[in-house]
């Protein structure tokens, strides 16, 4: 199985940049596509898709969110951070079955 | 507007069975792979099952393979998860999810509100 590793928490100030990392145990690229996706989950709510295929912004997601990376190292950037962005963020790979998620990074206010 | 509404959760004893349902609307159900993803209390997300558009192909992680069965009824725009031989570690909120692109199963573009399954004696 492909293991995705995220830092458990990240403290950030409002209007600053947040950088959330996700490292995979195997390459999740194939034919130039990164099969890495990002989700946001607020307490008591279902997850919401933010980024798909490494860097594509999902419909309705503000341009403050961006995704980058390739191979085994990926990053979700929020710039600038707003109060509404306080949540837990998950990465997910779809290069192989079983589909796997990272453990989540809880974004907190500094 | 895409809507996914799960039902069927509840309290069940270990070893018993439960069937979850997901009613879909706002898109052409038969064009999309569908999936179940669960989240144990205070824990992260775990993919549980995926089914192809026709239902001919299904995929499971080892943790549920042989115990859970995903199915769909395209005429009713409905997704199901039959869960047998339930264990305490199956306790979680179960989310129905629509995959992102038509005829593909990579990202989870839309999620339901979830239904809580508690396995306890």
XYZ file of N, CA, C and O in Angstrom, chain A residues 1 35 37 39 41 44-49 52-53 59 90 92-95 97-103, chain B residues 33 37 39 43-47 50 59-62 95 99-100 105-114:
208
model
N 0.840 -1.197 0.000
C 0.000 0.000 0.000
C 0.881 1.256 0.000
O 1.962 1.263 0.590
N -1.257 11.760 -9.301
C -2.526 11.271 -8.754
C -2.601 11.575 -7.265
O -2.687 10.669 -6.421
N -4.507 14.290 -4.473
C -5.674 15.144 -4.316
C -5.743 15.633 -2.878
O -5.239 14.968 -1.966
N -8.128 17.575 0.325
C -9.452 17.834 0.873
C -9.357 18.678 2.132
O -8.366 18.604 2.861
N -11.567 19.499 5.694
C -12.675 19.043 6.524
C -12.774 19.904 7.776
O -11.817 19.987 8.547
N -17.424 18.429 12.261
C -18.835 18.128 12.076
C -19.307 18.159 10.640
O -20.508 17.998 10.388
N -18.394 18.362 9.697
C -18.782 18.431 8.284
C -18.101 17.325 7.483
O -17.112 16.743 7.918
N -18.639 17.084 6.299
C -17.998 16.149 5.393
C -16.794 16.810 4.732
O -16.697 18.029 4.654
N -15.851 16.001 4.248
C -14.707 16.561 3.524
C -15.164 17.267 2.250
O -16.218 16.958 1.689
N -14.325 18.201 1.805
C -14.582 18.953 0.578
C -13.347 18.888 -0.287
O -12.229 19.122 0.190
N -13.515 18.601 -1.565
C -12.389 18.550 -2.495
C -11.861 19.946 -2.760
O -12.619 20.864 -3.071
N -7.313 18.603 -7.268
C -7.213 17.257 -7.837
C -6.064 17.187 -8.833
O -5.674 18.207 -9.413
N -5.515 16.017 -8.987
C -4.373 15.777 -9.872
C -3.244 16.768 -9.617
O -2.681 17.351 -10.546
N -13.904 23.035 -8.492
C -14.927 24.047 -8.751
C -15.354 24.768 -7.475
O -15.622 24.139 -6.447
N -6.476 16.888 4.286
C -6.045 15.532 3.967
C -5.556 15.455 2.524
O -6.170 16.017 1.624
N -4.663 12.583 -0.576
C -5.141 11.260 -0.981
C -4.509 10.893 -2.310
O -4.416 11.735 -3.197
N -4.096 9.628 -2.454
C -3.507 9.190 -3.719
C -4.448 8.249 -4.447
O -5.206 7.484 -3.825
N -4.391 8.310 -5.776
C -5.190 7.383 -6.583
C -4.327 6.729 -7.666
O -4.825 6.306 -8.709
N -3.013 6.641 -7.397
C -2.136 5.942 -8.332
C -2.452 4.451 -8.310
O -2.416 3.773 -9.350
N -4.634 1.032 -6.079
C -5.503 0.538 -5.023
C -4.626 -0.193 -4.004
O -3.656 -0.844 -4.382
N -4.955 -0.082 -2.714
C -6.073 0.662 -2.153
C -5.841 2.169 -2.167
O -4.704 2.629 -2.004
N -6.893 2.924 -2.418
C -6.792 4.367 -2.280
C -6.438 4.670 -0.819
O -7.012 4.065 0.089
N -5.517 5.566 -0.609
C -5.091 5.874 0.746
C -5.053 7.378 0.980
O -4.815 8.157 0.048
N -5.278 7.742 2.241
C -5.257 9.131 2.674
C -4.087 9.349 3.631
O -3.651 8.421 4.326
N -3.630 10.580 3.686
C -2.714 10.953 4.748
C -3.484 11.064 6.055
O -4.716 11.062 6.071
N -2.749 11.173 7.146
C -3.376 11.225 8.457
C -4.065 12.545 8.773
O -4.792 12.637 9.764
N -18.272 6.568 -11.413
C -17.879 5.659 -10.370
C -18.341 6.260 -9.039
O -18.369 7.478 -8.866
N -16.416 6.026 1.830
C -15.245 6.381 2.628
C -15.728 6.510 4.067
O -16.801 7.053 4.305
N -14.881 7.282 8.432
C -14.048 8.026 9.363
C -14.426 7.614 10.771
O -15.528 7.919 11.243
N -10.749 10.277 14.106
C -9.673 9.712 13.295
C -9.711 10.263 11.876
O -10.557 11.101 11.539
N -8.811 9.784 11.039
C -8.733 10.228 9.663
C -9.659 9.462 8.743
O -10.492 8.661 9.175
N -9.495 9.732 7.457
C -10.352 9.144 6.431
C -9.783 7.808 5.950
O -8.579 7.652 5.804
N -10.695 6.864 5.695
C -10.306 5.554 5.179
C -11.241 5.172 4.038
O -12.450 5.075 4.220
N -10.656 4.911 2.874
C -11.442 4.453 1.726
C -11.937 3.033 2.006
O -11.189 2.195 2.498
N -15.138 1.033 -3.885
C -15.440 1.766 -5.117
C -16.133 0.823 -6.080
O -15.832 -0.375 -6.111
N -13.955 -2.626 -5.919
C -12.622 -2.565 -5.323
C -12.778 -2.340 -3.823
O -13.621 -1.536 -3.395
N -11.929 -3.037 -3.031
C -11.987 -2.929 -1.572
C -10.576 -2.979 -0.992
O -9.691 -3.634 -1.536
N -10.372 -2.364 0.161
C -9.122 -2.577 0.889
C -9.215 -3.910 1.631
O -10.311 -4.446 1.842
N -8.083 -4.415 2.052
C -8.054 -5.701 2.753
C -8.886 -5.676 4.032
O -9.403 -6.708 4.455
N -19.326 7.814 4.614
C -19.663 8.800 3.605
C -19.810 8.142 2.234
O -18.968 7.335 1.831
N -17.122 9.989 -7.479
C -15.797 10.189 -8.029
C -15.810 11.387 -8.976
O -16.852 11.819 -9.450
N -14.590 11.928 -9.258
C -14.505 13.224 -9.895
C -14.886 13.304 -11.348
O -15.677 14.146 -11.738
N -12.026 6.848 -11.538
C -12.161 6.642 -10.089
C -10.930 7.141 -9.367
O -10.201 6.359 -8.764
N -10.700 8.452 -9.443
C -9.496 8.972 -8.814
C -9.791 9.831 -7.590
O -9.468 9.436 -6.493
N -10.373 10.994 -7.772
C -10.633 11.840 -6.621
C -12.122 11.788 -6.254
O -12.953 11.412 -7.056
N -12.410 12.179 -5.028
C -13.780 12.172 -4.526
C -14.307 13.601 -4.589
O -13.984 14.429 -3.754
N -15.105 13.858 -5.604
C -15.510 15.233 -5.885
C -16.643 15.736 -4.994
O -16.691 16.907 -4.651
N -17.552 14.850 -4.643
C -18.699 15.242 -3.826
C -18.915 14.195 -2.746
O -18.741 12.997 -2.992
N -19.309 14.674 -1.571
C -19.496 13.811 -0.421
C -20.876 14.051 0.187
O -21.369 15.187 0.222
N -21.469 12.983 0.715
C -22.685 13.146 1.483
C -22.359 13.616 2.892
O -21.192 13.806 3.241
N -23.397 13.778 3.699
C -23.228 14.231 5.079
C -22.778 13.102 5.997
O -22.288 13.363 7.096
N -22.926 11.890 5.558
C -22.455 10.747 6.326
C -23.541 10.136 7.200
O -24.509 10.806 7.587
